[in-house]
Coordinates of C-alpha atoms and ligand atoms in Angstrom, one line a residue:
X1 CA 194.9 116.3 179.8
X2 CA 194.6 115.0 182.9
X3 CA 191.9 116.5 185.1
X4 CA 189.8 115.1 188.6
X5 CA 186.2 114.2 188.2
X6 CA 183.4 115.8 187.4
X7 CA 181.4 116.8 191.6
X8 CA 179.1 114.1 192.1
X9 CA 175.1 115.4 192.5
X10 CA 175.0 114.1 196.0
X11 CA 177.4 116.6 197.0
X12 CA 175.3 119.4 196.0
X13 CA 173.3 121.3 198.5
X14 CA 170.1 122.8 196.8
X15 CA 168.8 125.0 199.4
X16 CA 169.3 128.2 196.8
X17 CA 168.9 126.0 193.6
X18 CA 165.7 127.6 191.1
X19 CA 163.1 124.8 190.6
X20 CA 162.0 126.4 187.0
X21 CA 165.1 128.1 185.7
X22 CA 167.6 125.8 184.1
X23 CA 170.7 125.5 186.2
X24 CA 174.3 123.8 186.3
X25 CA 173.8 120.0 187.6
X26 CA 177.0 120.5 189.2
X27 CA 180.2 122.7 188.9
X28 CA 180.2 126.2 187.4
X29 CA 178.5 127.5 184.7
X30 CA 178.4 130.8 182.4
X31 CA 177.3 132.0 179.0
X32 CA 174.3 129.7 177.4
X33 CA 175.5 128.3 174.2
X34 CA 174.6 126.9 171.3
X35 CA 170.5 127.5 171.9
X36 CA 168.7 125.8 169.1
X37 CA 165.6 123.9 168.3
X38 CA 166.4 120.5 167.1
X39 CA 165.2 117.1 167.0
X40 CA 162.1 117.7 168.8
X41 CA 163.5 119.8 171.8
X42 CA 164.7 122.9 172.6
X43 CA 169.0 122.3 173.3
X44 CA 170.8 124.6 175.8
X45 CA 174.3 124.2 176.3
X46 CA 176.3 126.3 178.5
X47 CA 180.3 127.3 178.9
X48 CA 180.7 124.6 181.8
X49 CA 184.0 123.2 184.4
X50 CA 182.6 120.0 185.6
X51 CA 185.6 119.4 187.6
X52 CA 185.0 122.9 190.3
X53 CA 182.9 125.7 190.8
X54 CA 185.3 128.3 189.4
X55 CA 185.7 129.0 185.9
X56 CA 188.4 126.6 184.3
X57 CA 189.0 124.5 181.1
X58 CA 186.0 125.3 179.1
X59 CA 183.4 122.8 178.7
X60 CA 180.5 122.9 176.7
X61 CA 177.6 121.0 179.2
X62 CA 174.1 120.5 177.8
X63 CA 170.7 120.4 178.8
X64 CA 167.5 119.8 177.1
X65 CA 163.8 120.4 177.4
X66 CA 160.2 119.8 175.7
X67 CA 159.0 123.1 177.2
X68 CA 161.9 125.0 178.2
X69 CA 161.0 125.3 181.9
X70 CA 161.8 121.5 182.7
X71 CA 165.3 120.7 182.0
X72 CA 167.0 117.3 181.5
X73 CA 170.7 116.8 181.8
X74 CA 172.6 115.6 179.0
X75 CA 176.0 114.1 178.3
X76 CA 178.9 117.0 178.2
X77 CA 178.7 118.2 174.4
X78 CA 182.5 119.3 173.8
X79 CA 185.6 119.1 176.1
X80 CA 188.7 120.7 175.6
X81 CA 191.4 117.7 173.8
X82 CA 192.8 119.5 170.8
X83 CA 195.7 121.0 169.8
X84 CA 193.6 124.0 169.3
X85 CA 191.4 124.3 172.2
X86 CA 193.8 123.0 175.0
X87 CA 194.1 124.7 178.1
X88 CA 191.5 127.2 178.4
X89 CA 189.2 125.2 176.8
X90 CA 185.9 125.8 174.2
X91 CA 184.6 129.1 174.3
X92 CA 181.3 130.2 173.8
X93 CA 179.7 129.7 170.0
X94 CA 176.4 128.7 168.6
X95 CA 174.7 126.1 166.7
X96 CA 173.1 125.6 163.0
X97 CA 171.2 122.6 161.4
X98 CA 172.3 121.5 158.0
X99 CA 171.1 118.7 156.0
X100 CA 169.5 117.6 159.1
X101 CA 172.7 117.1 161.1
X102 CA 173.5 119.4 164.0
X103 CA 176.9 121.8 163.7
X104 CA 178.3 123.7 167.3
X105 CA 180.4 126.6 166.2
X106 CA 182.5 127.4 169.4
X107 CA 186.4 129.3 169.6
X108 CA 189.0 127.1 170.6
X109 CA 191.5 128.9 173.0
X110 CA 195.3 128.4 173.3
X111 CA 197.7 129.8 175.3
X112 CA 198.1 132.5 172.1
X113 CA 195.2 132.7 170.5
X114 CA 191.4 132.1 169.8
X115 CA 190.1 130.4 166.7
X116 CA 187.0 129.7 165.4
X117 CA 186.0 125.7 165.5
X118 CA 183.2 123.7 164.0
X119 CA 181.7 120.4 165.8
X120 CA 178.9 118.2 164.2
X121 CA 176.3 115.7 165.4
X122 CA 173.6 113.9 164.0
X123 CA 171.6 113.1 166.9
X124 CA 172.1 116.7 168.9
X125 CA 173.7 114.8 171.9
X126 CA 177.5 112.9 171.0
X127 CA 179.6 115.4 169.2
X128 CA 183.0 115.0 166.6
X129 CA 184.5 118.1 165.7
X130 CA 186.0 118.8 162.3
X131 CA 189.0 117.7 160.6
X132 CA 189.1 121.6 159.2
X133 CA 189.4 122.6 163.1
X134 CA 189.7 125.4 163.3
X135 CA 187.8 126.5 160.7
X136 CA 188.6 130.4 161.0
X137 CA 191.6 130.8 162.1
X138 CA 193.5 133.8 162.9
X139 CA 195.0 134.6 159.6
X140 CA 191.7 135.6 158.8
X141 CA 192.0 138.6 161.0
X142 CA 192.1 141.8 159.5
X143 CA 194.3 144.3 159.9
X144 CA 194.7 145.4 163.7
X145 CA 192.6 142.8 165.2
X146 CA 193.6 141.2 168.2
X147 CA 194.6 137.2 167.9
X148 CA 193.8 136.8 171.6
X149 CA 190.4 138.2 171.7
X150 CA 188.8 136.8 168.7
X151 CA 185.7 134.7 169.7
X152 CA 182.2 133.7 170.7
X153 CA 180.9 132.8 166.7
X154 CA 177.6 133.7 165.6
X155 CA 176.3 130.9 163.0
X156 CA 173.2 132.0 161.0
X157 CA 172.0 131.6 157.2
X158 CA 170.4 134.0 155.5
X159 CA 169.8 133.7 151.3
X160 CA 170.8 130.0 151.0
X161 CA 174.5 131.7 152.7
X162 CA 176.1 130.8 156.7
X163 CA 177.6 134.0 157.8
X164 CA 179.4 134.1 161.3
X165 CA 180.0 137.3 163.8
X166 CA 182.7 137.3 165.4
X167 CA 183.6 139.1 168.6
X168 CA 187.1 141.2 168.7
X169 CA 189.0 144.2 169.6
X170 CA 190.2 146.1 166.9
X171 CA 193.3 149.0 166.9
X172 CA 192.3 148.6 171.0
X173 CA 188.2 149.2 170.2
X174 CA 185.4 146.8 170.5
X175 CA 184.0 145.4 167.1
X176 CA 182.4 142.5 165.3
X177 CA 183.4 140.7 162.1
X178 CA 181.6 139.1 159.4
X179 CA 182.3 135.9 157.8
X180 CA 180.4 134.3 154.8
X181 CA 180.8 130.5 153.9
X182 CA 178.8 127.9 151.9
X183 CA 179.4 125.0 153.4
X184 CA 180.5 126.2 157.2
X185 CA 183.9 124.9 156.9
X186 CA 185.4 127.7 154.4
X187 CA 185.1 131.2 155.6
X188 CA 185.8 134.5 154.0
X189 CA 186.4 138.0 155.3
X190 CA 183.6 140.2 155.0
X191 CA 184.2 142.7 157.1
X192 CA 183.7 144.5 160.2
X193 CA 180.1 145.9 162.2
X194 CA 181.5 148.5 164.8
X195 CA 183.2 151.6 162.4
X196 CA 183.6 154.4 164.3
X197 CA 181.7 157.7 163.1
X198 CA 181.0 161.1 164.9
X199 CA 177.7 161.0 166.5
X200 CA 177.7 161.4 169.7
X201 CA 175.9 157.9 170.4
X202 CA 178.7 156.4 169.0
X203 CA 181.7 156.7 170.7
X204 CA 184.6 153.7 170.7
X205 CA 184.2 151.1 173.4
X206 CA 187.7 149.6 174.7
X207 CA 186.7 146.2 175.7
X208 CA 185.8 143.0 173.2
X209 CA 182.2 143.2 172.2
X210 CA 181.6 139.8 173.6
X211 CA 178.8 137.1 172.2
X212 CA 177.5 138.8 169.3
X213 CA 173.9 137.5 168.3
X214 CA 171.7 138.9 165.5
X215 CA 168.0 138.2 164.5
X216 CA 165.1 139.6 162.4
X217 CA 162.9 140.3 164.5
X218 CA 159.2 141.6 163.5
X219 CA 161.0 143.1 160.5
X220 CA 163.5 144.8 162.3
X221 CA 167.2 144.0 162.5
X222 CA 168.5 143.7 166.0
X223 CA 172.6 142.9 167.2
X224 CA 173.2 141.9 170.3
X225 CA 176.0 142.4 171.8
X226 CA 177.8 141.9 175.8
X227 CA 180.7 144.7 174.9
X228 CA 182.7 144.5 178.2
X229 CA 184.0 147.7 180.4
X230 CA 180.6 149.8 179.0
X231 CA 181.2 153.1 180.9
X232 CA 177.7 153.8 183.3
X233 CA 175.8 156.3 182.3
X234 CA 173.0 157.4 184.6
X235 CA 171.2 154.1 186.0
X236 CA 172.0 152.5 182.7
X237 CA 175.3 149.9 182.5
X238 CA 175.6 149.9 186.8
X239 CA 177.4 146.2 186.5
X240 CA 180.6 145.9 185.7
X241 CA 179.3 144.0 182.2
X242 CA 176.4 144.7 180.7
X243 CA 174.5 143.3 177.4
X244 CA 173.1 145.7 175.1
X245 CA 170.2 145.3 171.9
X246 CA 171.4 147.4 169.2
X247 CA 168.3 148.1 166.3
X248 CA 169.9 148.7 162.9
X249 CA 170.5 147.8 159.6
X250 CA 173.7 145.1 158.7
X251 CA 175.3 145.5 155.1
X252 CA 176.0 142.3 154.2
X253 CA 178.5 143.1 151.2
X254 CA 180.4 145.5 153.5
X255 CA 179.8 143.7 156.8
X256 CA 179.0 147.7 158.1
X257 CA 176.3 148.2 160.8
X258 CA 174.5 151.3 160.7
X259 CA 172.5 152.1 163.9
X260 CA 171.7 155.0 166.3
X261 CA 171.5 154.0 170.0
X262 CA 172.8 151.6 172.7
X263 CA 170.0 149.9 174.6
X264 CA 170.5 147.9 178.2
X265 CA 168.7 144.8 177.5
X266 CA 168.4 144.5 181.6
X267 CA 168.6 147.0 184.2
X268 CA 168.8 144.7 187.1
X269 CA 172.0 143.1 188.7
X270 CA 172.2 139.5 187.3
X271 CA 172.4 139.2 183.7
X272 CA 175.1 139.2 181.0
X273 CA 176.3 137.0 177.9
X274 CA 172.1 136.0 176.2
X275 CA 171.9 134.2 172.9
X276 CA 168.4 134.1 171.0
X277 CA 167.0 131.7 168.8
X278 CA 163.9 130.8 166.4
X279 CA 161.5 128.6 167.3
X280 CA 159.7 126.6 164.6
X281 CA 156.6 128.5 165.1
X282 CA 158.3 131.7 164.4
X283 CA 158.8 133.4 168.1
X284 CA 162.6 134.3 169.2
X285 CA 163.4 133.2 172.7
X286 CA 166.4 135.3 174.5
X287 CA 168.2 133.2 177.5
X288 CA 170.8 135.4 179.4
X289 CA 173.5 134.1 182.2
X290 CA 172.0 135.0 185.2
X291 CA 174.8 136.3 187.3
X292 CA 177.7 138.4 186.4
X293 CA 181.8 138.5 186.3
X294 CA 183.7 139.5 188.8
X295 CA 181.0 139.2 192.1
X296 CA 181.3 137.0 194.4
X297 CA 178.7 133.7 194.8
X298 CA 177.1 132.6 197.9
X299 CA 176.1 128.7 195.4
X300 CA 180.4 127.8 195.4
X301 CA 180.1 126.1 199.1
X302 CA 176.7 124.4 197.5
X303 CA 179.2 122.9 194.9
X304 CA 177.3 124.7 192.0
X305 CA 177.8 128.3 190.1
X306 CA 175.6 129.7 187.8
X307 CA 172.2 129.5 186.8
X308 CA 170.0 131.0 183.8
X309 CA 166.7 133.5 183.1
X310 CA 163.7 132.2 182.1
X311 CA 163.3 131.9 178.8
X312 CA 162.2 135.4 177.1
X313 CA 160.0 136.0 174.0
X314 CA 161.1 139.1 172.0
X315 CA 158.8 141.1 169.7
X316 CA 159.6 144.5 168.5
X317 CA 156.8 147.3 168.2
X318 CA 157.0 151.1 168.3
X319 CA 160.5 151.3 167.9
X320 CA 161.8 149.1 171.1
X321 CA 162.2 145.7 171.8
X322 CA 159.8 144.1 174.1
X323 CA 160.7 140.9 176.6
X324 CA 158.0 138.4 178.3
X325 CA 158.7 135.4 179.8
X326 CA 157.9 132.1 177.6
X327 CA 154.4 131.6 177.5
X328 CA 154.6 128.0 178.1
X329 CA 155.3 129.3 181.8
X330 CA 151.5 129.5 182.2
X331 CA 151.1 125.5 182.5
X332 CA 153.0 125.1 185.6
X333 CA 150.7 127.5 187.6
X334 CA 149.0 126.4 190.3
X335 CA 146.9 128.1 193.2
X336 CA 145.6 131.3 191.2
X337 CA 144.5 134.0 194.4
X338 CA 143.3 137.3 192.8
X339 CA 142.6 140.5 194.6
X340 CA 140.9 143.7 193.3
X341 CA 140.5 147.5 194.0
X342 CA 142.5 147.4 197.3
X343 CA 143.7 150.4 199.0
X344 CA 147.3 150.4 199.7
X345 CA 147.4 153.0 203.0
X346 CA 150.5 155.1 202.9
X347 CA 153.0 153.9 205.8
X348 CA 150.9 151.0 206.7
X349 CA 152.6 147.7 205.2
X350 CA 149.7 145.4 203.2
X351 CA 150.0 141.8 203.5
X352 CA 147.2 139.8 202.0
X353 CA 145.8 136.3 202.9
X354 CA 147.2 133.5 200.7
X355 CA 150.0 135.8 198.9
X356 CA 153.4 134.5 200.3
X357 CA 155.9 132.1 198.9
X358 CA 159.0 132.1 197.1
X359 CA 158.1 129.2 193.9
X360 CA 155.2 132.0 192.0
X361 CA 154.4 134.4 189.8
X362 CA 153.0 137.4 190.8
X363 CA 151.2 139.9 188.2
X364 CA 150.1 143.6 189.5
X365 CA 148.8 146.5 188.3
X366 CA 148.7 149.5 190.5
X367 CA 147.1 152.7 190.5
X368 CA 149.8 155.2 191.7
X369 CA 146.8 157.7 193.5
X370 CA 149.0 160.8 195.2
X371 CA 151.7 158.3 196.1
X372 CA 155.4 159.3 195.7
X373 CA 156.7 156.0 196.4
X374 CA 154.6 152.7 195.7
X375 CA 155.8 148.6 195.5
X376 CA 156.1 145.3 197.4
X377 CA 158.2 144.0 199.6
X378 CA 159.2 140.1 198.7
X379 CA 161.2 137.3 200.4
X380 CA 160.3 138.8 203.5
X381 CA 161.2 137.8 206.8
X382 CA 162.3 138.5 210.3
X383 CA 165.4 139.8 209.0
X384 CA 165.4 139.8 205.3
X385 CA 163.1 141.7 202.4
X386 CA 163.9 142.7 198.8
X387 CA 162.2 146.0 197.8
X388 CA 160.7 146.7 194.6
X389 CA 159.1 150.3 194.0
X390 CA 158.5 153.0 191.5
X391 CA 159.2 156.3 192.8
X392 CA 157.4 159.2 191.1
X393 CA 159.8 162.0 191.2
X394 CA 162.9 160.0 190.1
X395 CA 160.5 158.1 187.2
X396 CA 162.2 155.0 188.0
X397 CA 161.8 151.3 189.3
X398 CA 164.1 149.9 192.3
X399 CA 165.3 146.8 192.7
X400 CA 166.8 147.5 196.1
X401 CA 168.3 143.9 197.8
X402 CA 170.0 145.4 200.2
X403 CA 168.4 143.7 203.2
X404 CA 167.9 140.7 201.2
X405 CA 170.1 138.4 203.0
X406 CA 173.8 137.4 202.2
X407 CA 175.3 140.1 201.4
X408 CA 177.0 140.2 197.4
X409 CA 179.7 141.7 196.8
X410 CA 181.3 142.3 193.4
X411 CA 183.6 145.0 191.7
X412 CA 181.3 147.5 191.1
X413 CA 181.2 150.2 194.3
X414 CA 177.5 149.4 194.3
X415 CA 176.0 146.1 194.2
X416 CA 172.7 146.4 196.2
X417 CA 170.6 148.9 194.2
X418 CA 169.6 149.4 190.8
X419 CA 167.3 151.6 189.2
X420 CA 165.2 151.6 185.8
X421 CA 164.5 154.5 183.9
X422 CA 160.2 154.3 183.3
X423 CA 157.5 156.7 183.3
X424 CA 154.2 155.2 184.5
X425 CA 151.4 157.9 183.9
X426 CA 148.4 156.6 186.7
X427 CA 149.1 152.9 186.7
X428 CA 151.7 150.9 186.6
X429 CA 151.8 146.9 185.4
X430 CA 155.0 144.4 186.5
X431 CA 155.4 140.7 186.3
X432 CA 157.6 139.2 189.3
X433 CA 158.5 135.9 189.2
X434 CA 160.1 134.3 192.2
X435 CA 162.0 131.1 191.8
X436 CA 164.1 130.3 195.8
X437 CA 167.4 133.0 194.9
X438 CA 165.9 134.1 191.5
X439 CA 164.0 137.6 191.5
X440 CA 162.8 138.5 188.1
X441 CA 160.4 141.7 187.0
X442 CA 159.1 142.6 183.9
X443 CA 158.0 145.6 184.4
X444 CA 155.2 147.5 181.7
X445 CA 154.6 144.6 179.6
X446 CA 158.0 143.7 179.3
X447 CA 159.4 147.4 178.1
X448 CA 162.1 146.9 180.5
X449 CA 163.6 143.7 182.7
X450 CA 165.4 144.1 186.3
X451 CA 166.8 140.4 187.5
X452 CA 168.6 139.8 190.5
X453 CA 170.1 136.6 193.0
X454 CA 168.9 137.1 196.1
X455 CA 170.3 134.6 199.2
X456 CA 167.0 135.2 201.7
X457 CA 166.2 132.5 204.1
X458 CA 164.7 129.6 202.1
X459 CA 162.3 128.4 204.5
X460 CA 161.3 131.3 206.4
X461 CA 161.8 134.6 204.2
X462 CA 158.5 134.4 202.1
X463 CA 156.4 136.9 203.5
X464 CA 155.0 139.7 200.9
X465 CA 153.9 143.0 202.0
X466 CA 152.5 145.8 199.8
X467 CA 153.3 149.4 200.8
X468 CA 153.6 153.4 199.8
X469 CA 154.8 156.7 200.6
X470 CA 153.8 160.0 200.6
X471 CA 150.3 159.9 199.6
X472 CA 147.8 156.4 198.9
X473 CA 147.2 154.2 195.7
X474 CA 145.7 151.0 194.9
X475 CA 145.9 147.3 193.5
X476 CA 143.6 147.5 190.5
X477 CA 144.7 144.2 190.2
X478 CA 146.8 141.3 191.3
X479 CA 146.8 137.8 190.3
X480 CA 149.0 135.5 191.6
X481 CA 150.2 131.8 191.0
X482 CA 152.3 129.4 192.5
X483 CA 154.9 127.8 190.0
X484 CA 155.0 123.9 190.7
X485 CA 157.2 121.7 188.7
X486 CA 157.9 118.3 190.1
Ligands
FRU501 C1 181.5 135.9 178.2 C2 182.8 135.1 178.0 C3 182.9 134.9 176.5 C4 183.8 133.6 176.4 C5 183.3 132.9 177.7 C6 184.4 132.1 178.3 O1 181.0 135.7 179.5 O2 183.9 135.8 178.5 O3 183.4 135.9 175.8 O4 183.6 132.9 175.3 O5 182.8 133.8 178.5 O6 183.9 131.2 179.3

């Protein structure tokens, strides 16, 4: 095929581009792929068009990193040049070592139909793909499954076996099927995750259940899952995608997945399509998409689209999944200002010597006093601030970037506000981490995530003021860092 070049770096302005999130050199960018830990460093590849920042033909570009905060740029891993993957390209998939070699397993897309393919490597950077290609095709489909939505492989091996999920839409519902194979060239039919039952929890979702993922994590079972068109219920599912962690139990001889309850894995605006993977010493790192279909983005005039969170670490206590930012976050802080017991006076805005900037990390925990509203105004400025609060009688968190700066606009009917379901007795504990348009909060010790894109003023919007409503509270604490990486 023939296609332009690739946009030269030089023609990419970085006034809105993070400096410790990993982010498309150039062009556009959307689902992380193939995450894994191989050869010494920690391999990110993305669903990538070098050649424009729109989606197009699906590449697979590549980054790599010692301690997944710095990011080197790597030759593209896959392009679309096979029968079987010409025009739209190679669609999001996942990797695996085997006998020390590295394998991609990504879904080829026609003009008809989506197939699973296999690519291998043995020094994680130039990639051939398999003679098999592809490797599960559609005749493997069962019954009612749809050829044309049929993709985004999930490699694992569990008991000396590789088993794949597979995205789909089945008899016009969402599901997930389960391959097995010895060797990851031949796959059987297993069978499918999503049957449909009576509980009320449980009701049929039309759209594909896009990127499945799965993991063990502190012995308990977890899917993950981005099913498209998720009706919103409440505050939960406000985008018009959303990615959910599903805790349950998967029948490997059936392929059935038994489970109770649907959980956002973030309620803020930017976030959709995350894979996870194991680290050799034993923690699972989650890395999402950090923007979402169907909005519109202020980067395409810069020449990029599409940027990524921070790493996250999982763990799982008390019966829900908890997400913190990767711990080897803590060697790029620099400046460390800490304040103590400091009234915040209601209606009178706080702004405290040496906090301001846009590049930190910013941790706070609050005593909510009589207060009915209580939180921080960041990238502040003349014109612009992004509003983060809990608010007592509604027992939620606000991410409100309504006076951020450029304005976003995307399908849903509201794209400036989102709210967190959380119920803080007296205090309240969040983790915000600026990064230029990057706004990300952790809020209770990483019981829920909000993350947003926020186009403020660069140079000017980095004021931060503390405030409340309706009665007084207090900083217990606050510690705050500036996050320098050269
Ligand atoms: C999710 C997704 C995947 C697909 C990829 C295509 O964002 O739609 O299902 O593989 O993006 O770029």
């Amino acid at each position: 095929m023939l296609y332009r070049n690739k946009i030269p770096i030089d023609k990419v302005d970085k006034r809105y581009k993070p400096t410790f999130h990993a982010s498309v050199p150039s062009g556009w960018a959307n689902d992380p792929n193939g995450l894994i830990w191989y050869n010494g460093q920690a391999h990110l590849f993305f669903q990538h068009n070098p050649y424009s920042n729109y989606w197009g033909p699906m590449h697979w570009g590549h980054l790599t990193s010692k301690d997944f905060i710095r990011w080197e740029e790597q030759p593209i891993a896959l392009k679309p040049d096979k029968r079987y993957d010409i025009p739209f390209g190679c669609f999001s998939g996942t990797a695996i070592e085997k006998d020390s070699m590295l394998y991609l397993m990504y879904t080829g897309v026609t003009l008809s139909r989506q197939q699973q393919c296999l690519a291998y490597s043995n020094d994680g950077i130039h990639f051939k793909k398999s003679k098999r290609n592809p490797v599960i095709n559609t005749s493997e489909l069962p019954f009612g499954a749809s050829k044309r939505d049929f993709r985004d492989p999930k490699v694992f091996s569990r008991d000396g076996k590789f088993y794949c999920l597979v995205g789909t839409k089945r008899n016009e519902h969402g599901d997930i099927l389960l391959y097995q194979s010895d060797d990851l060239e031949h796959w059987n039919y297993v069978g499918n995750l999503m049957e449909i039952d009576d509980r009320p929890d449980h009701q049929p979702i039309n759209g594909v259940f896009e990127c499945p993922d799965y993991q063990l994590i502190d012995g308990q079972e977890i899917l993950f899952t981005s099913p498209q068109d998720l009706q919103s219920d409440g505050n939960r599912f406000q985008n018009s995608q959303s990615s959910v962690w599903i805790a349950g139990e998967l029948d490997f001889e059936t392929g059935n997945y038994y489970y109770d309850q649907f959980h956002e894995l973030d309620s803020g605006f930017d976030f959709y399509a995350p894979q996870t993977m194991r680290l050799p010493d034993g923690r699972i790192i989650l890395i999402g998409w950090k923007e979402c279909w169907g909005r519109e983005y202020p980067t395409e005039k810069d020449n990029w689209v599409g940027s990524f969170t921070l790493p996250r670490e999982l763990t799982y206590r008390e019966g829900h999944l908890f997400q913190n930012p990767i711990h080897e976050m803590v060697r790029y802080r620099c400046n460390h200002v800490v304040v103590q017991n400091l009234d915040i006076l209601q209606n009178e805005a706080l702004a405290i010597d040496g906090v301001s900037g846009n590049r930190l990390e910013l941790n706070l925990l609050i005593e909510l006093g009589d207060a009915e509203q209580v939180g921080l105004k960041v990238l502040k400025g003349t014109f612009n601030e992004t509003r983060l609060y809990y608010e007592r009688k509604s027992n939620c968190f606000v991410f409100d970037r309504s006076a951020s700066g450029v304005p976003i606009k995307g399908k849903e009917s509201n794209t400036t506000v989102r709210k967190c379901d959380i119920t803080a007795k007296n205090v309240f504990s969040l983790r915000v981490f600026l990064d230029v348009s990057c706004v990300e909060v952790f809020l209770q010790d990483g019981y829920s995530v909000m993350t947003g894109n926020i186009y403020a003023d660069p140079e000017n919007d980095v004021g931060i003021e503390f405030y409340c409503k309706g009665g007084n509270a207090r900083i217990r604490n606050l510690e705050i860092y500036d996050i320098v990486v050269e």
